[in-house]
PDB file of C-alpha atoms and ligand atoms in Angstrom:
ATOM      1  CA  MET A   1     102.934  10.250 -21.579  1.00  0.00           C
ATOM      2  CA  LYS A   2     103.813   8.489 -24.801  1.00  0.00           C
ATOM      3  CA  VAL A   3     101.882   5.452 -23.673  1.00  0.00           C
ATOM      4  CA  LEU A   4      98.879   7.608 -22.855  1.00  0.00           C
ATOM      5  CA  LYS A   5      99.009   9.286 -26.264  1.00  0.00           C
ATOM      6  CA  ALA A   6      99.222   5.946 -27.993  1.00  0.00           C
ATOM      7  CA  PHE A   7      96.299   4.706 -25.944  1.00  0.00           C
ATOM      8  CA  ALA A   8      94.228   7.773 -26.825  1.00  0.00           C
ATOM      9  CA  LEU A   9      95.011   7.269 -30.507  1.00  0.00           C
ATOM     10  CA  VAL A  10      93.934   3.617 -30.418  1.00  0.00           C
ATOM     11  CA  ALA A  11      90.755   4.557 -28.534  1.00  0.00           C
ATOM     12  CA  ALA A  12      89.958   7.254 -31.105  1.00  0.00           C
ATOM     13  CA  LEU A  13      90.512   4.863 -33.985  1.00  0.00           C
ATOM     14  CA  CYS A  14      88.305   2.209 -32.375  1.00  0.00           C
ATOM     15  CA  GLY A  15      85.650   4.817 -31.744  1.00  0.00           C
ATOM     16  CA  ALA A  16      85.645   5.739 -35.410  1.00  0.00           C
ATOM     17  CA  VAL A  17      85.070   2.144 -36.418  1.00  0.00           C
ATOM     18  CA  THR A  18      82.532   1.084 -33.788  1.00  0.00           C
ATOM     19  CA  ALA A  19      80.384   4.155 -33.222  1.00  0.00           C
ATOM     20  CA  GLN A  20      78.211   4.007 -30.142  1.00  0.00           C
ATOM     21  CA  ALA A  21      74.504   3.514 -30.879  1.00  0.00           C
ATOM     22  CA  ARG A  22      72.235   6.183 -29.424  1.00  0.00           C
ATOM     23  CA  SER A  23      70.429   4.972 -26.324  1.00  0.00           C
ATOM     24  CA  LEU A  24      66.707   5.565 -25.772  1.00  0.00           C
ATOM     25  CA  GLU A  25      67.650   8.440 -23.456  1.00  0.00           C
ATOM     26  CA  ASP A  26      69.880  10.060 -26.114  1.00  0.00           C
ATOM     27  CA  ILE A  27      67.065   9.779 -28.657  1.00  0.00           C
ATOM     28  CA  GLN A  28      64.513  11.197 -26.212  1.00  0.00           C
ATOM     29  CA  LYS A  29      66.821  14.101 -25.458  1.00  0.00           C
ATOM     30  CA  SER A  30      67.164  14.914 -29.163  1.00  0.00           C
ATOM     31  CA  GLY A  31      63.400  14.389 -29.647  1.00  0.00           C
ATOM     32  CA  THR A  32      63.836  12.673 -33.048  1.00  0.00           C
ATOM     33  CA  ILE A  33      64.391   9.024 -33.942  1.00  0.00           C
ATOM     34  CA  ILE A  34      66.326   8.345 -37.149  1.00  0.00           C
ATOM     35  CA  LEU A  35      64.589   5.589 -39.119  1.00  0.00           C
ATOM     36  CA  ALA A  36      65.973   3.792 -42.166  1.00  0.00           C
ATOM     37  CA  SER A  37      64.273   1.810 -44.907  1.00  0.00           C
ATOM     38  CA  GLU A  38      64.794   0.845 -48.534  1.00  0.00           C
ATOM     39  CA  GLY A  39      61.900   2.511 -50.347  1.00  0.00           C
ATOM     40  CA  GLN A  40      61.794  -0.013 -53.209  1.00  0.00           C
ATOM     41  CA  TYR A  41      59.611  -2.762 -51.783  1.00  0.00           C
ATOM     42  CA  ALA A  42      55.938  -1.974 -52.390  1.00  0.00           C
ATOM     43  CA  PRO A  43      53.598  -2.118 -50.602  1.00  0.00           C
ATOM     44  CA  PHE A  44      55.813  -2.317 -47.505  1.00  0.00           C
ATOM     45  CA  ASN A  45      58.180   0.591 -48.194  1.00  0.00           C
ATOM     46  CA  PHE A  46      58.192   2.553 -51.448  1.00  0.00           C
ATOM     47  CA  PHE A  47      58.150   6.003 -52.993  1.00  0.00           C
ATOM     48  CA  LYS A  48      54.954   7.558 -54.276  1.00  0.00           C
ATOM     49  CA  GLY A  49      56.571  10.364 -56.228  1.00  0.00           C
ATOM     50  CA  LYS A  50      58.923  11.915 -53.681  1.00  0.00           C
ATOM     51  CA  GLN A  51      56.944  10.639 -50.703  1.00  0.00           C
ATOM     52  CA  LEU A  52      58.212   7.582 -48.827  1.00  0.00           C
ATOM     53  CA  THR A  53      55.178   5.491 -47.946  1.00  0.00           C
ATOM     54  CA  GLY A  54      53.926   1.949 -47.337  1.00  0.00           C
ATOM     55  CA  TYR A  55      52.741  -0.331 -44.557  1.00  0.00           C
ATOM     56  CA  GLU A  56      56.027  -0.289 -42.661  1.00  0.00           C
ATOM     57  CA  ILE A  57      56.486   3.445 -43.047  1.00  0.00           C
ATOM     58  CA  ASP A  58      53.036   4.118 -41.570  1.00  0.00           C
ATOM     59  CA  VAL A  59      53.610   1.542 -38.803  1.00  0.00           C
ATOM     60  CA  ALA A  60      56.953   3.104 -37.848  1.00  0.00           C
ATOM     61  CA  GLU A  61      55.502   6.622 -37.800  1.00  0.00           C
ATOM     62  CA  VAL A  62      52.614   5.543 -35.559  1.00  0.00           C
ATOM     63  CA  VAL A  63      55.020   3.753 -33.195  1.00  0.00           C
ATOM     64  CA  ALA A  64      57.437   6.711 -33.088  1.00  0.00           C
ATOM     65  CA  LYS A  65      54.556   9.065 -32.279  1.00  0.00           C
ATOM     66  CA  LYS A  66      53.418   6.752 -29.476  1.00  0.00           C
ATOM     67  CA  MET A  67      56.969   6.943 -28.103  1.00  0.00           C
ATOM     68  CA  GLY A  68      56.584  10.722 -28.075  1.00  0.00           C
ATOM     69  CA  LEU A  69      59.212  11.157 -30.780  1.00  0.00           C
ATOM     70  CA  LYS A  70      59.505  12.951 -34.079  1.00  0.00           C
ATOM     71  CA  PHE A  71      61.064  10.922 -36.890  1.00  0.00           C
ATOM     72  CA  GLU A  72      63.446  11.447 -39.751  1.00  0.00           C
ATOM     73  CA  TRP A  73      63.748   8.953 -42.638  1.00  0.00           C
ATOM     74  CA  LYS A  74      66.864   7.784 -44.450  1.00  0.00           C
ATOM     75  CA  THR A  75      66.648   5.490 -47.455  1.00  0.00           C
ATOM     76  CA  VAL A  76      69.469   3.333 -48.782  1.00  0.00           C
ATOM     77  CA  GLY A  77      69.895   0.069 -50.687  1.00  0.00           C
ATOM     78  CA  PHE A  78      68.664  -3.036 -48.843  1.00  0.00           C
ATOM     79  CA  ASP A  79      72.235  -4.299 -48.521  1.00  0.00           C
ATOM     80  CA  ALA A  80      73.427  -1.259 -46.569  1.00  0.00           C
ATOM     81  CA  LEU A  81      70.626  -1.083 -43.993  1.00  0.00           C
ATOM     82  CA  LEU A  82      71.866  -3.413 -41.242  1.00  0.00           C
ATOM     83  CA  THR A  83      75.517  -2.403 -41.576  1.00  0.00           C
ATOM     84  CA  GLY A  84      74.408   1.241 -41.201  1.00  0.00           C
ATOM     85  CA  LEU A  85      73.041   0.337 -37.763  1.00  0.00           C
ATOM     86  CA  ALA A  86      76.453  -0.864 -36.651  1.00  0.00           C
ATOM     87  CA  GLN A  87      77.919   2.438 -37.888  1.00  0.00           C
ATOM     88  CA  ASP A  88      75.311   4.423 -35.923  1.00  0.00           C
ATOM     89  CA  ARG A  89      74.010   6.061 -39.079  1.00  0.00           C
ATOM     90  CA  TRP A  90      70.406   5.535 -37.879  1.00  0.00           C
ATOM     91  CA  ASP A  91      68.617   4.257 -34.794  1.00  0.00           C
ATOM     92  CA  LEU A  92      66.260   1.683 -36.286  1.00  0.00           C
ATOM     93  CA  VAL A  93      65.784  -0.187 -39.557  1.00  0.00           C
ATOM     94  CA  ILE A  94      62.352  -1.192 -40.825  1.00  0.00           C
ATOM     95  CA  ALA A  95      62.599  -2.816 -44.261  1.00  0.00           C
ATOM     96  CA  SER A  96      60.915  -6.225 -44.115  1.00  0.00           C
ATOM     97  CA  HIS A  97      63.818  -8.030 -42.479  1.00  0.00           C
ATOM     98  CA  ALA A  98      62.742 -11.453 -41.278  1.00  0.00           C
ATOM     99  CA  ILE A  99      64.024 -12.502 -37.884  1.00  0.00           C
ATOM    100  CA  THR A 100      66.810 -15.012 -38.575  1.00  0.00           C
ATOM    101  CA  GLU A 101      69.484 -16.526 -36.342  1.00  0.00           C
ATOM    102  CA  GLU A 102      72.199 -15.200 -38.618  1.00  0.00           C
ATOM    103  CA  ARG A 103      70.953 -11.597 -38.531  1.00  0.00           C
ATOM    104  CA  ALA A 104      70.282 -11.814 -34.790  1.00  0.00           C
ATOM    105  CA  LYS A 105      74.045 -12.271 -34.301  1.00  0.00           C
ATOM    106  CA  ALA A 106      74.568  -8.756 -35.669  1.00  0.00           C
ATOM    107  CA  VAL A 107      71.444  -6.807 -34.631  1.00  0.00           C
ATOM    108  CA  THR A 108      68.701  -6.823 -31.993  1.00  0.00           C
ATOM    109  CA  PHE A 109      65.230  -7.447 -33.392  1.00  0.00           C
ATOM    110  CA  THR A 110      62.047  -5.886 -32.045  1.00  0.00           C
ATOM    111  CA  LEU A 111      58.693  -7.691 -31.976  1.00  0.00           C
ATOM    112  CA  PRO A 112      57.400  -8.534 -35.481  1.00  0.00           C
ATOM    113  CA  HIS A 113      55.094  -6.118 -37.308  1.00  0.00           C
ATOM    114  CA  TYR A 114      53.940  -8.758 -39.807  1.00  0.00           C
ATOM    115  CA  CYS A 115      54.035 -12.465 -40.546  1.00  0.00           C
ATOM    116  CA  SER A 116      54.528 -13.656 -44.096  1.00  0.00           C
ATOM    117  CA  GLY A 117      56.718 -15.907 -46.222  1.00  0.00           C
ATOM    118  CA  GLY A 118      58.461 -16.463 -49.519  1.00  0.00           C
ATOM    119  CA  GLN A 119      56.305 -17.358 -52.498  1.00  0.00           C
ATOM    120  CA  ILE A 120      57.130 -18.695 -55.948  1.00  0.00           C
ATOM    121  CA  VAL A 121      55.956 -16.581 -58.903  1.00  0.00           C
ATOM    122  CA  SER A 122      56.421 -17.711 -62.518  1.00  0.00           C
ATOM    123  CA  MET A 123      54.964 -17.179 -65.991  1.00  0.00           C
ATOM    124  CA  THR A 124      53.543 -20.680 -66.327  1.00  0.00           C
ATOM    125  CA  PRO A 125      51.316 -22.919 -64.179  1.00  0.00           C
ATOM    126  CA  SER A 126      53.882 -25.689 -64.646  1.00  0.00           C
ATOM    127  CA  ILE A 127      56.313 -23.873 -62.293  1.00  0.00           C
ATOM    128  CA  ALA A 128      54.396 -23.610 -59.040  1.00  0.00           C
ATOM    129  CA  LYS A 129      55.927 -25.930 -56.447  1.00  0.00           C
ATOM    130  CA  ALA A 130      59.383 -26.253 -54.892  1.00  0.00           C
ATOM    131  CA  GLY A 131      59.916 -29.440 -56.922  1.00  0.00           C
ATOM    132  CA  ASP A 132      59.166 -27.549 -60.150  1.00  0.00           C
ATOM    133  CA  LEU A 133      62.250 -25.369 -59.548  1.00  0.00           C
ATOM    134  CA  ALA A 134      64.571 -28.288 -60.353  1.00  0.00           C
ATOM    135  CA  SER A 135      66.852 -27.363 -63.278  1.00  0.00           C
ATOM    136  CA  LYS A 136      65.318 -23.879 -63.334  1.00  0.00           C
ATOM    137  CA  THR A 137      66.795 -20.388 -62.902  1.00  0.00           C
ATOM    138  CA  VAL A 138      65.299 -18.353 -60.073  1.00  0.00           C
ATOM    139  CA  ALA A 139      65.540 -14.583 -59.444  1.00  0.00           C
ATOM    140  CA  VAL A 140      65.750 -13.118 -55.929  1.00  0.00           C
ATOM    141  CA  GLN A 141      66.849  -9.869 -54.319  1.00  0.00           C
ATOM    142  CA  THR A 142      70.432  -9.917 -52.946  1.00  0.00           C
ATOM    143  CA  GLY A 143      70.766 -10.345 -49.189  1.00  0.00           C
ATOM    144  CA  THR A 144      67.234 -11.644 -48.632  1.00  0.00           C
ATOM    145  CA  THR A 145      65.910 -14.764 -46.952  1.00  0.00           C
ATOM    146  CA  TYR A 146      64.559 -15.750 -50.398  1.00  0.00           C
ATOM    147  CA  LEU A 147      68.122 -16.215 -51.573  1.00  0.00           C
ATOM    148  CA  GLU A 148      68.966 -18.478 -48.616  1.00  0.00           C
ATOM    149  CA  HIS A 149      65.846 -20.590 -49.047  1.00  0.00           C
ATOM    150  CA  VAL A 150      66.005 -20.972 -52.819  1.00  0.00           C
ATOM    151  CA  LYS A 151      69.641 -22.096 -52.551  1.00  0.00           C
ATOM    152  CA  LYS A 152      68.428 -25.002 -50.402  1.00  0.00           C
ATOM    153  CA  VAL A 153      65.801 -26.222 -52.880  1.00  0.00           C
ATOM    154  CA  PRO A 154      67.266 -29.426 -54.403  1.00  0.00           C
ATOM    155  CA  GLY A 155      68.170 -29.317 -58.066  1.00  0.00           C
ATOM    156  CA  VAL A 156      67.774 -25.578 -58.711  1.00  0.00           C
ATOM    157  CA  LYS A 157      70.014 -24.752 -61.666  1.00  0.00           C
ATOM    158  CA  ASP A 158      70.890 -21.161 -60.823  1.00  0.00           C
ATOM    159  CA  VAL A 159      69.865 -18.434 -58.379  1.00  0.00           C
ATOM    160  CA  LYS A 160      70.281 -14.983 -59.886  1.00  0.00           C
ATOM    161  CA  ASN A 161      70.727 -12.031 -57.521  1.00  0.00           C
ATOM    162  CA  PHE A 162      69.305  -8.583 -58.175  1.00  0.00           C
ATOM    163  CA  PRO A 163      69.902  -5.357 -56.224  1.00  0.00           C
ATOM    164  CA  THR A 164      66.167  -4.746 -55.807  1.00  0.00           C
ATOM    165  CA  ASP A 165      63.139  -7.026 -55.651  1.00  0.00           C
ATOM    166  CA  GLU A 166      61.658  -5.118 -58.585  1.00  0.00           C
ATOM    167  CA  ALA A 167      64.703  -5.920 -60.732  1.00  0.00           C
ATOM    168  CA  ALA A 168      64.212  -9.609 -59.861  1.00  0.00           C
ATOM    169  CA  ARG A 169      60.567  -9.334 -60.903  1.00  0.00           C
ATOM    170  CA  ASN A 170      61.511  -7.617 -64.174  1.00  0.00           C
ATOM    171  CA  ALA A 171      63.880 -10.477 -64.939  1.00  0.00           C
ATOM    172  CA  LEU A 172      60.912 -12.831 -64.683  1.00  0.00           C
ATOM    173  CA  ALA A 173      58.627 -10.574 -66.724  1.00  0.00           C
ATOM    174  CA  SER A 174      61.170 -10.513 -69.546  1.00  0.00           C
ATOM    175  CA  LYS A 175      61.699 -14.284 -69.148  1.00  0.00           C
ATOM    176  CA  ARG A 176      65.403 -14.022 -68.370  1.00  0.00           C
ATOM    177  CA  VAL A 177      64.625 -16.376 -65.469  1.00  0.00           C
ATOM    178  CA  ASP A 178      62.020 -19.110 -64.910  1.00  0.00           C
ATOM    179  CA  ALA A 179      60.780 -17.993 -61.518  1.00  0.00           C
ATOM    180  CA  TRP A 180      60.965 -15.247 -58.911  1.00  0.00           C
ATOM    181  CA  VAL A 181      60.712 -15.762 -55.165  1.00  0.00           C
ATOM    182  CA  THR A 182      59.373 -12.832 -53.166  1.00  0.00           C
ATOM    183  CA  ASP A 183      57.129 -11.996 -50.236  1.00  0.00           C
ATOM    184  CA  ARG A 184      53.586 -13.358 -50.512  1.00  0.00           C
ATOM    185  CA  PHE A 185      52.029  -9.899 -49.952  1.00  0.00           C
ATOM    186  CA  VAL A 186      54.369  -8.260 -52.471  1.00  0.00           C
ATOM    187  CA  ALA A 187      53.267 -10.975 -54.911  1.00  0.00           C
ATOM    188  CA  LYS A 188      49.600 -10.515 -54.033  1.00  0.00           C
ATOM    189  CA  GLU A 189      49.625  -6.793 -54.731  1.00  0.00           C
ATOM    190  CA  MET A 190      51.749  -7.130 -57.856  1.00  0.00           C
ATOM    191  CA  LEU A 191      49.406  -9.790 -59.298  1.00  0.00           C
ATOM    192  CA  ALA A 192      46.365  -7.644 -58.502  1.00  0.00           C
ATOM    193  CA  LYS A 193      47.899  -4.565 -60.163  1.00  0.00           C
ATOM    194  CA  ASN A 194      49.224  -6.396 -63.225  1.00  0.00           C
ATOM    195  CA  ALA A 195      46.453  -8.889 -63.830  1.00  0.00           C
ATOM    196  CA  LYS A 196      47.242  -9.079 -67.558  1.00  0.00           C
ATOM    197  CA  ALA A 197      51.020  -9.412 -67.276  1.00  0.00           C
ATOM    198  CA  GLY A 198      50.901 -13.193 -67.167  1.00  0.00           C
ATOM    199  CA  PHE A 199      52.420 -13.753 -63.716  1.00  0.00           C
ATOM    200  CA  LYS A 200      51.360 -17.023 -62.082  1.00  0.00           C
ATOM    201  CA  PRO A 201      51.388 -17.335 -58.283  1.00  0.00           C
ATOM    202  CA  GLY A 202      52.883 -20.569 -56.979  1.00  0.00           C
ATOM    203  CA  ASP A 203      53.343 -22.156 -53.555  1.00  0.00           C
ATOM    204  CA  MET A 204      54.851 -20.565 -50.508  1.00  0.00           C
ATOM    205  CA  LEU A 205      58.321 -21.946 -49.851  1.00  0.00           C
ATOM    206  CA  PHE A 206      58.604 -20.972 -46.181  1.00  0.00           C
ATOM    207  CA  ILE A 207      57.109 -18.652 -43.581  1.00  0.00           C
ATOM    208  CA  GLU A 208      58.799 -15.898 -41.565  1.00  0.00           C
ATOM    209  CA  GLN A 209      58.252 -13.193 -38.969  1.00  0.00           C
ATOM    210  CA  VAL A 210      59.265  -9.706 -40.011  1.00  0.00           C
ATOM    211  CA  ALA A 211      60.540  -7.119 -37.529  1.00  0.00           C
ATOM    212  CA  SER A 212      62.490  -3.909 -37.088  1.00  0.00           C
ATOM    213  CA  ALA A 213      66.102  -4.015 -36.008  1.00  0.00           C
ATOM    214  CA  VAL A 214      68.167  -1.828 -33.713  1.00  0.00           C
ATOM    215  CA  SER A 215      71.885  -1.877 -33.028  1.00  0.00           C
ATOM    216  CA  LYS A 216      72.999  -5.089 -31.301  1.00  0.00           C
ATOM    217  CA  GLY A 217      72.253  -4.859 -27.578  1.00  0.00           C
ATOM    218  CA  ASN A 218      70.357  -1.532 -27.753  1.00  0.00           C
ATOM    219  CA  GLN A 219      67.690  -3.177 -25.588  1.00  0.00           C
ATOM    220  CA  GLY A 220      66.301   0.017 -24.049  1.00  0.00           C
ATOM    221  CA  LEU A 221      65.307   1.264 -27.492  1.00  0.00           C
ATOM    222  CA  ALA A 222      63.925  -2.144 -28.521  1.00  0.00           C
ATOM    223  CA  ASP A 223      61.840  -2.355 -25.320  1.00  0.00           C
ATOM    224  CA  ALA A 224      60.357   1.114 -25.787  1.00  0.00           C
ATOM    225  CA  TRP A 225      59.591   0.319 -29.441  1.00  0.00           C
ATOM    226  CA  ASN A 226      57.942  -2.978 -28.457  1.00  0.00           C
ATOM    227  CA  LYS A 227      55.785  -1.311 -25.824  1.00  0.00           C
ATOM    228  CA  ALA A 228      54.590   1.332 -28.304  1.00  0.00           C
ATOM    229  CA  LEU A 229      54.060  -1.275 -31.065  1.00  0.00           C
ATOM    230  CA  LYS A 230      51.957  -3.421 -28.704  1.00  0.00           C
ATOM    231  CA  ALA A 231      49.872  -0.378 -27.801  1.00  0.00           C
ATOM    232  CA  ALA A 232      49.382   0.465 -31.497  1.00  0.00           C
ATOM    233  CA  ILE A 233      48.278  -3.118 -32.177  1.00  0.00           C
ATOM    234  CA  ALA A 234      45.922  -3.050 -29.165  1.00  0.00           C
ATOM    235  CA  ASP A 235      44.216   0.213 -30.159  1.00  0.00           C
ATOM    236  CA  GLY A 236      43.616  -0.933 -33.742  1.00  0.00           C
ATOM    237  CA  SER A 237      45.989   1.530 -35.482  1.00  0.00           C
ATOM    238  CA  ILE A 238      48.122  -1.214 -37.000  1.00  0.00           C
ATOM    239  CA  ALA A 239      45.067  -3.166 -38.195  1.00  0.00           C
ATOM    240  CA  ALA A 240      43.801  -0.015 -39.939  1.00  0.00           C
ATOM    241  CA  ILE A 241      47.150   0.508 -41.699  1.00  0.00           C
ATOM    242  CA  SER A 242      47.138  -3.145 -42.725  1.00  0.00           C
ATOM    243  CA  GLN A 243      43.644  -2.853 -44.206  1.00  0.00           C
ATOM    244  CA  LYS A 244      44.730   0.235 -46.149  1.00  0.00           C
ATOM    245  CA  TYR A 245      47.614  -1.544 -47.886  1.00  0.00           C
ATOM    246  CA  PHE A 246      46.520  -5.204 -47.977  1.00  0.00           C
ATOM    247  CA  GLN A 247      42.766  -5.321 -47.355  1.00  0.00           C
ATOM    248  CA  GLU A 248      43.597  -7.904 -44.680  1.00  0.00           C
ATOM    249  CA  ASP A 249      45.409  -8.137 -41.364  1.00  0.00           C
ATOM    250  CA  VAL A 250      49.066  -9.069 -41.864  1.00  0.00           C
ATOM    251  CA  THR A 251      50.093  -8.925 -38.186  1.00  0.00           C
ATOM    252  CA  CYS A 252      51.245 -12.172 -36.542  1.00  0.00           C
ATOM    253  CA  LYS A 253      48.424 -14.136 -34.976  1.00  0.00           C
TER     254      LYS A 253
HETATM  255  N1  LIG B   1      61.642 -10.677 -46.040  1.00  0.00           N
HETATM  256  C1  LIG B   1      62.825 -10.812 -46.822  1.00  0.00           C
HETATM  257  C2  LIG B   1      64.034 -10.871 -45.927  1.00  0.00           C
HETATM  258  O1  LIG B   1      63.926 -10.919 -44.766  1.00  0.00           O
HETATM  259  C3  LIG B   1      62.969  -9.739 -47.866  1.00  0.00           C
HETATM  260  C4  LIG B   1      63.110  -8.347 -47.364  1.00  0.00           C
HETATM  261  C5  LIG B   1      63.297  -7.378 -48.500  1.00  0.00           C
HETATM  262  N2  LIG B   1      63.159  -6.040 -48.060  1.00  0.00           N
HETATM  263  C6  LIG B   1      63.290  -4.957 -48.855  1.00  0.00           C
HETATM  264  N3  LIG B   1      63.120  -3.781 -48.339  1.00  0.00           N
HETATM  265  N4  LIG B   1      63.572  -5.144 -50.124  1.00  0.00           N
HETATM  266  O2  LIG B   1      65.134 -10.893 -46.377  1.00  0.00           O
END
């Protein structure tokens, strides 16, 4: 009896730490998929007033509808998104995460919904290439692939981390850093909207495929998502969303 009680206690404690992700069947039964994003990464995911919007938000809503599901959004800091999956706080994260080996140890990625890469942005044409970053200070958002890649550029003096990509950009605008590395489409839109701000686009440092993530091993959900995403690409819905936000097709060719 005592042994059984002890066992039950251990099981309960473990359960509290490693919550079970909802399977596709559980989600279908409830009728609603819980989606999570950051909401501070225009034009991929951002707030227009109180409304969460952006390329990835529209893509996710189209995919969820194709799966026959309603959706509910949660927004948290970029840092907390993937750990929230492991805690079963939401079913799927869509927040511009590139597929990396490191992340794939902790989560299961779906098919990519866009292909892009990290680009250098500075305030002077003399800082445009990877080599120009030598002895320079570079701003990036914490936890991103930009951080990992900039760290590897030889000779970089310092990589400064910011909680949001916008804060990293502001550090460049106020010349607290020499360069900012961000997504090429984030840079494209920001340069178009702030033509007079003095930002100078530089080279792309690397390319990446960006996908949604589900809890590690939640393959049934990933498969259903992939099937619906493929259908949404095939019927032109994703291309239309892409045109709306980027005036070009950002899906992977
Ligand atoms: N693509 C980059 C990465 O994989 C940046 C993602 C940033 N996303 C965001 N919602 N701020 O790390």
